[in-house]
Amino acid sequence: MTAPSSLSTGPVHVVRDDAEALAIARRLAADFATGASERDRQRRLPFEEIERFSASGLWGITVPRAFGGAAVSHATLAEVTALISEADPALGQIPQNHYCLVDAVRLIGDAQQQKFFFREAIEGRRFGNAVSESGTANAKVVTARLRATPEGLRLDGRKFYCTGALFAHWVPVAARDEQDKQVLVYVAREAPGLEVVDDWSGFGQRTTASGTVTADNVAVGALQVLPRAQLFEPPTIHGPFAQVLHTAIDLGIGRAAMADLHHWVRERARPWPDSGVARAADDPLTLARIGRLVIQQHAAEALLERSGRALDRARDEPGAEHVTEASIAVAEAKVLSTEFALEAATALIELAGTQSTLAEHNLDRHWRNARTHTVHDPVRWKPHAVGNHWLNGASPQRHASI
C-alpha cells in the first residue's frame, strides 16, 4: 500500500537532532514571513510553502529514532511550531494534526502500521485531519462509520474543521466501527469516494483550508485502521501533546504582533499630546503597557518550555501521575499563551494608532488569527482543571483538548 503517486513528494531531508530542527525552522520562518500578509489578504493557499516545509524534514522530527526519526524533545517541537507560526500561523497550524496523527501511530499502531506510516512520515508524506464534525451535540461526538461488507471495509461520514486535509497524502478519519468503538482510518487523499472541499470561511487563519471532508463508501484495508478507543487508555500524553502545539501557535501569533508593535511604536506612532514627549516610544503609559506584554511573553515562553519537559518525562516514563503533570503544565501554558496572543494583537492597534487600522497594513490579521485559533480549544475550562488538581488532586479528563 502506497500513497497516490500524483501526491508524492520530491527529495526530503532527514533531520538528525534538535539543534538542526531549530536551525531549519528559523531559516524557513524568515522565508515564510515574506508574503504571509498577502497570502492572508488574498486567501492564497500555501501549496508551494507546504511543499518546502515538508521537504525540509521538519514534518518527520517526531518519528521515533528506531524508525529513522529524530524524536526531538517536545520543547523543541513547540519552538519549531512557534517560529513557523510567528512567520505565518496558518503554516504553523497545518502540520499540527500531522504531528498528532504521527503520535497516534506511536501510541496505538501495531508493528506493521508503525513501520509503514513512520516511513511515510520520514519520506515526506503529510497526514491531514478529518476528526471533528459540525452540527453534533458537542465537539466529541463521532457519527462517521466503518462498515464490514462482502467486498471489504467501507467508510462513510462527513467532517469539518479538517485542517491539513487539502494538503495531505493521508487523511485520517475518526469513525465508529460495527462494535461502536472509535477508530482512526488513515485514508489515501485520492482514494475513490473521499472528497476534500475547500469551504473554510473563517475570518482568521484564513489559509489553513480547514474545510469539509466527506467519505462515501470509501474502501480501506485493515492496515489503515487504528483503534482510536485505546488512544487515552492507559493514560497517554496524546491530549497534552495536541495542546502544546496549539499553545505554540498562539505564542507565535503573539510574537508576530509584538514585532509589528515594536516597529510601529518606534517608527510610526505619534505620542499622546498630554504625555509631554516627542516620541510615542517615550510615552510613559505606552511603556508600561508594553512592559506588561513583554513580561507576559517571557512567562508564556517559560511555561511552554516547562510543559515540554513535562511531556518528555511522561513520554519516557509513562504513567498516570506523569501524564497528569504534563496535562496540567500544558494547560497553564495554554491559558497564558491565549491571553498573550489576544492582548498583544489588541495592543498593537491601540498603541500604533488609527493609521494602523488602514486595510493596506493588514495589521488586524494578528487579532483575527489569534481570536480564531484560540477558540479551537477554549481555555475557560483550563483554570478549572489547574485549580481542581492543585486543591483536590484531581486529574483532568483524557481527551485531545486538555
PDB file of N, CA, C and O in Angstrom, residues 22 27 48 75 85 172-173 238 254 264 274 281 284 315 363 394 396:
ATOM      1  N   LEU A  22      15.743  23.197  14.872  1.00  0.00           N
ATOM      2  CA  LEU A  22      15.559  24.611  15.182  1.00  0.00           C
ATOM      3  C   LEU A  22      16.209  25.502  14.134  1.00  0.00           C
ATOM      4  O   LEU A  22      15.640  26.533  13.740  1.00  0.00           O
ATOM      5  N   ARG A  27      15.348  29.296   9.461  1.00  0.00           N
ATOM      6  CA  ARG A  27      15.554  29.671   8.044  1.00  0.00           C
ATOM      7  C   ARG A  27      14.227  29.709   7.295  1.00  0.00           C
ATOM      8  O   ARG A  27      13.963  30.650   6.538  1.00  0.00           O
ATOM      9  N   GLU A  48       2.824  25.904  -2.337  1.00  0.00           N
ATOM     10  CA  GLU A  48       4.273  25.901  -2.561  1.00  0.00           C
ATOM     11  C   GLU A  48       5.019  25.904  -1.228  1.00  0.00           C
ATOM     12  O   GLU A  48       6.009  25.175  -1.051  1.00  0.00           O
ATOM     13  N   ALA A  75       9.829  20.358  23.839  1.00  0.00           N
ATOM     14  CA  ALA A  75      10.155  21.784  23.871  1.00  0.00           C
ATOM     15  C   ALA A  75      10.667  22.242  22.516  1.00  0.00           C
ATOM     16  O   ALA A  75      10.332  23.340  22.044  1.00  0.00           O
ATOM     17  N   SER A  85       4.873  29.700  13.214  1.00  0.00           N
ATOM     18  CA  SER A  85       3.622  30.429  13.433  1.00  0.00           C
ATOM     19  C   SER A  85       3.849  31.923  13.525  1.00  0.00           C
ATOM     20  O   SER A  85       2.970  32.711  13.152  1.00  0.00           O
ATOM     21  N   PRO A 172      -6.485  10.901   7.947  1.00  0.00           N
ATOM     22  CA  PRO A 172      -7.051  10.050   8.997  1.00  0.00           C
ATOM     23  C   PRO A 172      -8.442  10.534   9.408  1.00  0.00           C
ATOM     24  O   PRO A 172      -8.632  11.701   9.739  1.00  0.00           O
ATOM     25  N   VAL A 173      -9.395   9.617   9.383  1.00  0.00           N
ATOM     26  CA  VAL A 173     -10.802   9.918   9.658  1.00  0.00           C
ATOM     27  C   VAL A 173     -11.210   9.218  10.954  1.00  0.00           C
ATOM     28  O   VAL A 173     -11.016   8.009  11.103  1.00  0.00           O
ATOM     29  N   HIS A 238      -1.228  11.934  24.665  1.00  0.00           N
ATOM     30  CA  HIS A 238      -1.782  12.394  23.396  1.00  0.00           C
ATOM     31  C   HIS A 238      -2.546  13.708  23.537  1.00  0.00           C
ATOM     32  O   HIS A 238      -2.442  14.589  22.681  1.00  0.00           O
ATOM     33  N   GLY A 254       1.289  35.824  18.947  1.00  0.00           N
ATOM     34  CA  GLY A 254       1.603  36.935  19.839  1.00  0.00           C
ATOM     35  C   GLY A 254       2.955  37.556  19.535  1.00  0.00           C
ATOM     36  O   GLY A 254       3.108  38.787  19.553  1.00  0.00           O
ATOM     37  N   TRP A 264       5.997  49.790  14.892  1.00  0.00           N
ATOM     38  CA  TRP A 264       5.054  50.891  14.776  1.00  0.00           C
ATOM     39  C   TRP A 264       5.232  51.918  15.879  1.00  0.00           C
ATOM     40  O   TRP A 264       5.172  53.132  15.617  1.00  0.00           O
ATOM     41  N   ASP A 274      -0.854  64.917  25.761  1.00  0.00           N
ATOM     42  CA  ASP A 274      -0.670  65.162  27.182  1.00  0.00           C
ATOM     43  C   ASP A 274       0.571  64.494  27.764  1.00  0.00           C
ATOM     44  O   ASP A 274       0.912  64.732  28.923  1.00  0.00           O
ATOM     45  N   ALA A 281       7.469  56.295  21.535  1.00  0.00           N
ATOM     46  CA  ALA A 281       8.291  55.318  22.252  1.00  0.00           C
ATOM     47  C   ALA A 281       8.732  55.818  23.623  1.00  0.00           C
ATOM     48  O   ALA A 281       9.286  55.043  24.418  1.00  0.00           O
ATOM     49  N   PRO A 284       5.117  57.404  28.758  1.00  0.00           N
ATOM     50  CA  PRO A 284       5.224  56.520  29.919  1.00  0.00           C
ATOM     51  C   PRO A 284       4.103  55.493  30.018  1.00  0.00           C
ATOM     52  O   PRO A 284       4.332  54.367  30.465  1.00  0.00           O
ATOM     53  N   ARG A 315       6.383  10.945  28.381  1.00  0.00           N
ATOM     54  CA  ARG A 315       6.613  10.034  27.245  1.00  0.00           C
ATOM     55  C   ARG A 315       7.607   8.951  27.619  1.00  0.00           C
ATOM     56  O   ARG A 315       7.411   7.763  27.307  1.00  0.00           O
ATOM     57  N   LEU A 363      -2.809  44.863   9.607  1.00  0.00           N
ATOM     58  CA  LEU A 363      -2.375  44.516  10.953  1.00  0.00           C
ATOM     59  C   LEU A 363      -3.456  43.797  11.754  1.00  0.00           C
ATOM     60  O   LEU A 363      -3.152  43.123  12.746  1.00  0.00           O
ATOM     61  N   ALA A 394      -7.178  16.311  41.705  1.00  0.00           N
ATOM     62  CA  ALA A 394      -7.960  15.701  40.623  1.00  0.00           C
ATOM     63  C   ALA A 394      -7.162  15.682  39.321  1.00  0.00           C
ATOM     64  O   ALA A 394      -6.405  16.609  39.016  1.00  0.00           O
ATOM     65  N   PRO A 396      -7.264  15.730  35.153  1.00  0.00           N
ATOM     66  CA  PRO A 396      -8.175  16.230  34.113  1.00  0.00           C
ATOM     67  C   PRO A 396      -8.720  15.092  33.258  1.00  0.00           C
ATOM     68  O   PRO A 396      -8.212  13.962  33.284  1.00  0.00           O
TER      69      PRO A 396
END
